[in-house]
């Protein structure tokens, strides 16, 4: 039917039609994207047991767990799903941001392992190398990452005992000696260091600077180097997730410097901006938790409790909201905007919702929430242990990748343009 | 997935924002609210002339075939500009007429709304002070060619100037004839009919709320909307649609309050620095912004569902549930961040907060919508239990 607008509306249409390109506000997904979703679910059915849920960076504990994770990683690599968004020349599929988002959502919902600990390789090491690396670095380091090999597993060495939120104050020092750099110092909270073959390292190369942000450089460090020592750290319920890493005259070839010496900070900022999408996976996980809790309530009869109903409804709203916020960031990136504060906004919000949801879930499970998350096979475990996993992990999640409050600082400065505090 | 607006949508957004900015500045809002009927008839006429009241009607009824997203965008702008008008109750009723009205009813009433700006209002809630259909007590008793209505409706918006009401009644007497749940029927009633008495309720929002008493008001059978005893579905649809529209309006208001507050805290200095440089202030503002951003997408995802003729009940309800929380939060915290002056009538923020309770009520309370969502969640088979086709 042709549009018939009132005269005033007509005039304004005429003006704006000239300015605006035809687009359709659309929350739906294309046929091709839905097909991709189905393909992922098919993969899940074929390769994962419905009795084990690998959510929220759960990497298991044993070598057996790790071997299984690597086997899935390999299979994902065969489909090129580990490097979905990478350009084709580096072994990726060059898919849209929206399609990557679909993958992350599904990974979160189904708990697909093999994508998280080694994730630094696919998420920020690889993409950063594409931007700042030499041809030789790209040829050497990108293929094993894309292949999901053991040699493509990376850890990230940013934090130090005295440099956390204030990352630019880091002190681990790399000194140029001939064709080598000699590294001394300590990193801490290094996820995956006990599994990784390589470390993406931020170190100081010049102490004599006016601003601490200057004089930082990025390096590629072989974890098997002489003088490098990995010491496991356990979290408060005994899980081994991160480590401390000591450097005692560790020598690496000078060609393992990434980009320009002393200009590492801006490269680091770019790398940090690749660390986004956390909220997308987590909203998938929380959707799953919520569905499992609803089923649990149906089976236990607590679904008839008005308080339980109200809280389930509130969480539905929160998880849907978080997922939509994540979609907004993806959509902005897709149309070419530089996404600066949005991932921080979403991460802070995710921390909050996950914290509340895991506590609600524990309340729902009652006595069953007492079971240790490292014993997911116990016969007292309910909901595959995903609630306990979240309950104990959430405090780590809120700190990892920049704390909730430092994310808020970023949103304040770049989102609301408030003066620095 | 593409969250950009279409050019028609963007046009409606920009033109209405400019229009309200010019025609409805906050001083005018204060004056309009002070009027007996709670709005300015001249402004209403202008809105009608721009085609707002018939925006989503088909052409044949004098409308311009706009989609639900455009309607939501218009509500957003009204919320931002605090526009006092009978637009919302009129559209609530008009949408119900469009969907449930007979051909004759649509031909008779819709052009009047689109072209002449006849206003409508919904007389639904009663002494319980809630919108739940289970609370309806007012009776319609069969009599002659129709029914006699008796009872009292509360908090009917802009009732004193309405050209027609939609009135919900129990028609239980007819239940043996196999009529639907609760036997609720929706009647189209002329406020000028004998036996209708209207009395203003002094509300904080000054939004023309009235108590409307019906005493043996005779309504002909042809003025039943939909079918006899099937009114609960109509009310449910009205609540679902108006939840999203009201949430859109609340989003507009919430965004405006955030902007006011951000600007104020950037300008005002204490301890020799802007308030906005204090981290305690910043984090409050950031948390509010996050919720407001989230509200926006809940609202527009819900509106998109209606535009696609595929509304999602849980998303609609989630939008209103979030709006109820966010509008209240940004008004209260925004006021707090203004200090004492925020509490005075001089500042615009109070104009927004004066609407919080009315907006929470219209389109459904949080409890009502939580229950909608819970029912949907209970019904759904979770994805992980679904067998692939
Ligand atoms: C599970 C997990 C995995 C991790 N993995 C890695 C890894 O692989 N590699 C790596 O390099 N690091 C890793 N980290 C470290 C992480 O990046 C740091 O913990 C984080 O940046 C915070 O630093 P911090 O722990 O020193 O806390 P601090 O910076 O000392 O902060 C302590 C508290 O002070 C608050 N605070 C600090 N500054 C401000 C401010 N300006 N405004 C308001 N509040 C402030 C923080 O919000 C926090 O609550 C990991 C951490 C965890 C928990």
Short mmCIF file of C-alpha atoms in Angstrom, two decimals, chain A residues 1-9 12-13 16-17 20-30 33 41-42 45 98 101 106 109-110 287-288 290-295 298-299 303 309-314 316-318 320-321 324-325 327-328 330-332 335 341 345-346 349 352 384 405-409 411-413 415-421, chain B residues 1-12 14-15 18 48-52 55 58-59 62-66 69-70 114-115 258 262 265-266 273-274 276-279 281-283 285-287 289-291 293-298 300-301 304 308 312 314-315 318 321-322 369-371 373-375 377-386 388:
data_model
loop_
_atom_site.label_atom_id
_atom_site.label_comp_id
_atom_site.label_asym_id
_atom_site.label_seq_id
_atom_site.Cartn_x
_atom_site.Cartn_y
_atom_site.Cartn_z
CA UNK A 1 0.00 0.00 0.00
CA UNK A 2 1.43 3.39 -0.90
CA UNK A 3 2.19 5.73 1.98
CA UNK A 4 -0.04 8.70 2.39
CA UNK A 5 1.40 11.10 4.84
CA UNK A 6 -0.07 14.27 6.21
CA UNK A 7 1.35 17.33 4.39
CA UNK A 8 3.74 18.32 7.18
CA UNK A 9 5.00 14.80 7.50
CA UNK A 12 9.86 16.28 6.46
CA UNK A 13 10.08 12.92 4.77
CA UNK A 16 15.18 13.26 5.51
CA UNK A 17 14.94 10.84 2.62
CA UNK A 20 19.30 8.74 5.22
CA UNK A 21 20.21 5.53 3.50
CA UNK A 22 17.59 2.80 3.48
CA UNK A 23 18.03 0.46 6.40
CA UNK A 24 15.66 -1.69 8.38
CA UNK A 25 15.60 -1.82 12.14
CA UNK A 26 15.81 -5.50 12.62
CA UNK A 27 16.48 -7.70 15.64
CA UNK A 28 16.26 -10.87 13.59
CA UNK A 29 18.87 -13.04 11.94
CA UNK A 30 19.28 -14.05 8.33
CA UNK A 33 22.95 -17.00 10.26
CA UNK A 41 24.24 -27.14 17.70
CA UNK A 42 24.87 -30.15 15.49
CA UNK A 45 25.39 -32.95 19.77
CA UNK A 98 27.20 -10.66 13.90
CA UNK A 101 28.51 -13.01 18.07
CA UNK A 106 26.27 -20.55 21.43
CA UNK A 109 24.94 -21.53 26.13
CA UNK A 110 26.27 -24.99 25.31
CA UNK A 287 20.48 -17.95 29.62
CA UNK A 288 21.39 -21.59 30.07
CA UNK A 290 18.21 -19.64 33.92
CA UNK A 291 16.60 -22.32 31.77
CA UNK A 292 18.13 -25.04 33.92
CA UNK A 293 16.91 -23.31 37.07
CA UNK A 294 13.41 -22.97 35.64
CA UNK A 295 13.35 -26.70 34.90
CA UNK A 298 9.31 -27.09 37.76
CA UNK A 299 10.56 -30.44 38.96
CA UNK A 303 7.85 -22.81 40.52
CA UNK A 309 8.40 -16.73 39.88
CA UNK A 310 9.15 -13.07 40.40
CA UNK A 311 12.87 -13.62 40.61
CA UNK A 312 12.94 -15.86 37.55
CA UNK A 313 11.12 -13.11 35.65
CA UNK A 314 13.59 -10.47 36.85
CA UNK A 316 14.92 -13.21 32.35
CA UNK A 317 14.74 -9.46 31.88
CA UNK A 318 18.31 -8.87 33.03
CA UNK A 320 17.85 -10.42 27.84
CA UNK A 321 18.98 -6.86 28.49
CA UNK A 324 20.85 -6.86 23.76
CA UNK A 325 23.56 -4.55 25.05
CA UNK A 327 24.27 -6.98 20.35
CA UNK A 328 24.38 -3.20 20.24
CA UNK A 330 28.40 -5.82 17.80
CA UNK A 331 26.09 -3.88 15.54
CA UNK A 332 28.09 -0.69 16.05
CA UNK A 335 28.74 -0.66 10.75
CA UNK A 341 33.16 2.19 26.15
CA UNK A 345 29.63 -1.14 30.12
CA UNK A 346 28.59 -4.66 29.26
CA UNK A 349 26.80 -5.20 33.95
CA UNK A 352 26.66 -7.71 38.50
CA UNK A 384 25.95 -30.27 36.11
CA UNK A 405 34.77 -0.49 38.89
CA UNK A 406 37.66 0.25 36.56
CA UNK A 407 35.27 -0.62 33.69
CA UNK A 408 32.89 1.95 35.13
CA UNK A 409 35.70 4.50 35.11
CA UNK A 411 32.42 4.30 30.74
CA UNK A 412 32.41 7.50 32.79
CA UNK A 413 35.27 8.98 30.78
CA UNK A 415 30.77 7.01 27.41
CA UNK A 416 29.46 9.92 29.46
CA UNK A 417 32.50 12.15 28.84
CA UNK A 418 32.80 12.99 32.51
CA UNK A 419 36.02 14.63 33.73
CA UNK A 420 38.66 12.29 35.13
CA UNK A 421 38.32 11.60 38.81
CA UNK B 1 20.34 -8.00 12.66
CA UNK B 2 20.59 -4.28 12.05
CA UNK B 3 19.59 -1.90 14.81
CA UNK B 4 19.55 1.24 12.68
CA UNK B 5 16.22 2.95 12.16
CA UNK B 6 14.54 3.03 8.78
CA UNK B 7 14.28 6.41 7.16
CA UNK B 8 10.60 6.70 8.03
CA UNK B 9 11.38 5.81 11.61
CA UNK B 10 14.21 8.27 11.75
CA UNK B 11 12.03 10.93 10.17
CA UNK B 12 9.33 10.51 12.79
CA UNK B 14 13.63 13.82 14.30
CA UNK B 15 10.54 15.71 13.28
CA UNK B 18 11.87 19.19 16.94
CA UNK B 48 -3.53 15.53 15.31
CA UNK B 49 -2.81 17.73 12.32
CA UNK B 50 0.67 16.24 12.08
CA UNK B 51 -0.94 12.84 11.83
CA UNK B 52 0.22 11.50 15.19
CA UNK B 55 0.01 7.21 12.69
CA UNK B 58 -4.47 2.12 7.54
CA UNK B 59 -5.03 4.82 4.97
CA UNK B 62 -7.39 8.44 7.68
CA UNK B 63 -4.10 7.07 8.96
CA UNK B 64 -0.64 6.90 7.46
CA UNK B 65 0.22 3.20 7.81
CA UNK B 66 3.09 3.75 10.19
CA UNK B 69 8.35 1.06 15.94
CA UNK B 70 7.40 4.53 14.68
CA UNK B 114 -7.10 10.28 13.12
CA UNK B 115 -8.66 13.41 11.66
CA UNK B 258 20.10 11.27 32.73
CA UNK B 262 25.01 14.62 33.65
CA UNK B 265 27.01 17.49 37.65
CA UNK B 266 29.46 18.71 35.03
CA UNK B 273 36.00 20.56 41.09
CA UNK B 274 32.95 19.50 39.11
CA UNK B 276 31.02 14.82 37.82
CA UNK B 277 34.69 14.27 38.62
CA UNK B 278 33.87 12.41 41.84
CA UNK B 279 33.96 8.70 41.32
CA UNK B 281 28.97 10.33 41.32
CA UNK B 282 30.39 8.83 38.15
CA UNK B 283 29.57 5.26 39.03
CA UNK B 285 25.67 7.82 36.45
CA UNK B 286 27.35 4.94 34.63
CA UNK B 287 25.05 2.38 36.21
CA UNK B 289 23.26 4.86 31.70
CA UNK B 290 23.76 1.12 31.38
CA UNK B 291 20.22 0.40 32.49
CA UNK B 293 20.74 1.71 27.21
CA UNK B 294 19.42 -1.73 28.04
CA UNK B 295 15.87 -0.45 28.38
CA UNK B 296 16.12 1.09 24.93
CA UNK B 297 16.82 -2.24 23.27
CA UNK B 298 14.21 -4.12 25.26
CA UNK B 300 12.62 -1.59 20.51
CA UNK B 301 12.98 -5.33 20.29
CA UNK B 304 9.87 -4.67 16.40
CA UNK B 308 6.54 -7.84 12.42
CA UNK B 312 6.96 -11.79 22.12
CA UNK B 314 8.12 -12.05 27.61
CA UNK B 315 10.03 -9.32 25.80
CA UNK B 318 10.45 -7.34 30.23
CA UNK B 321 9.37 -4.29 33.99
CA UNK B 322 12.70 -2.67 33.20
CA UNK B 369 4.53 -8.29 34.12
CA UNK B 370 6.69 -10.57 36.26
CA UNK B 371 3.81 -13.00 36.27
CA UNK B 373 7.15 -13.61 32.07
CA UNK B 374 7.03 -16.40 34.65
CA UNK B 375 4.12 -18.03 32.83
CA UNK B 377 9.14 -19.33 31.12
CA UNK B 378 7.14 -22.12 32.69
CA UNK B 379 5.52 -23.03 29.38
CA UNK B 380 8.67 -23.03 27.31
CA UNK B 381 10.74 -26.13 26.60
CA UNK B 382 14.34 -25.11 27.19
CA UNK B 383 16.62 -25.16 24.20
CA UNK B 384 18.86 -27.87 25.62
CA UNK B 385 15.90 -30.22 25.91
CA UNK B 386 14.57 -29.58 22.44
CA UNK B 388 16.29 -31.09 16.64
#
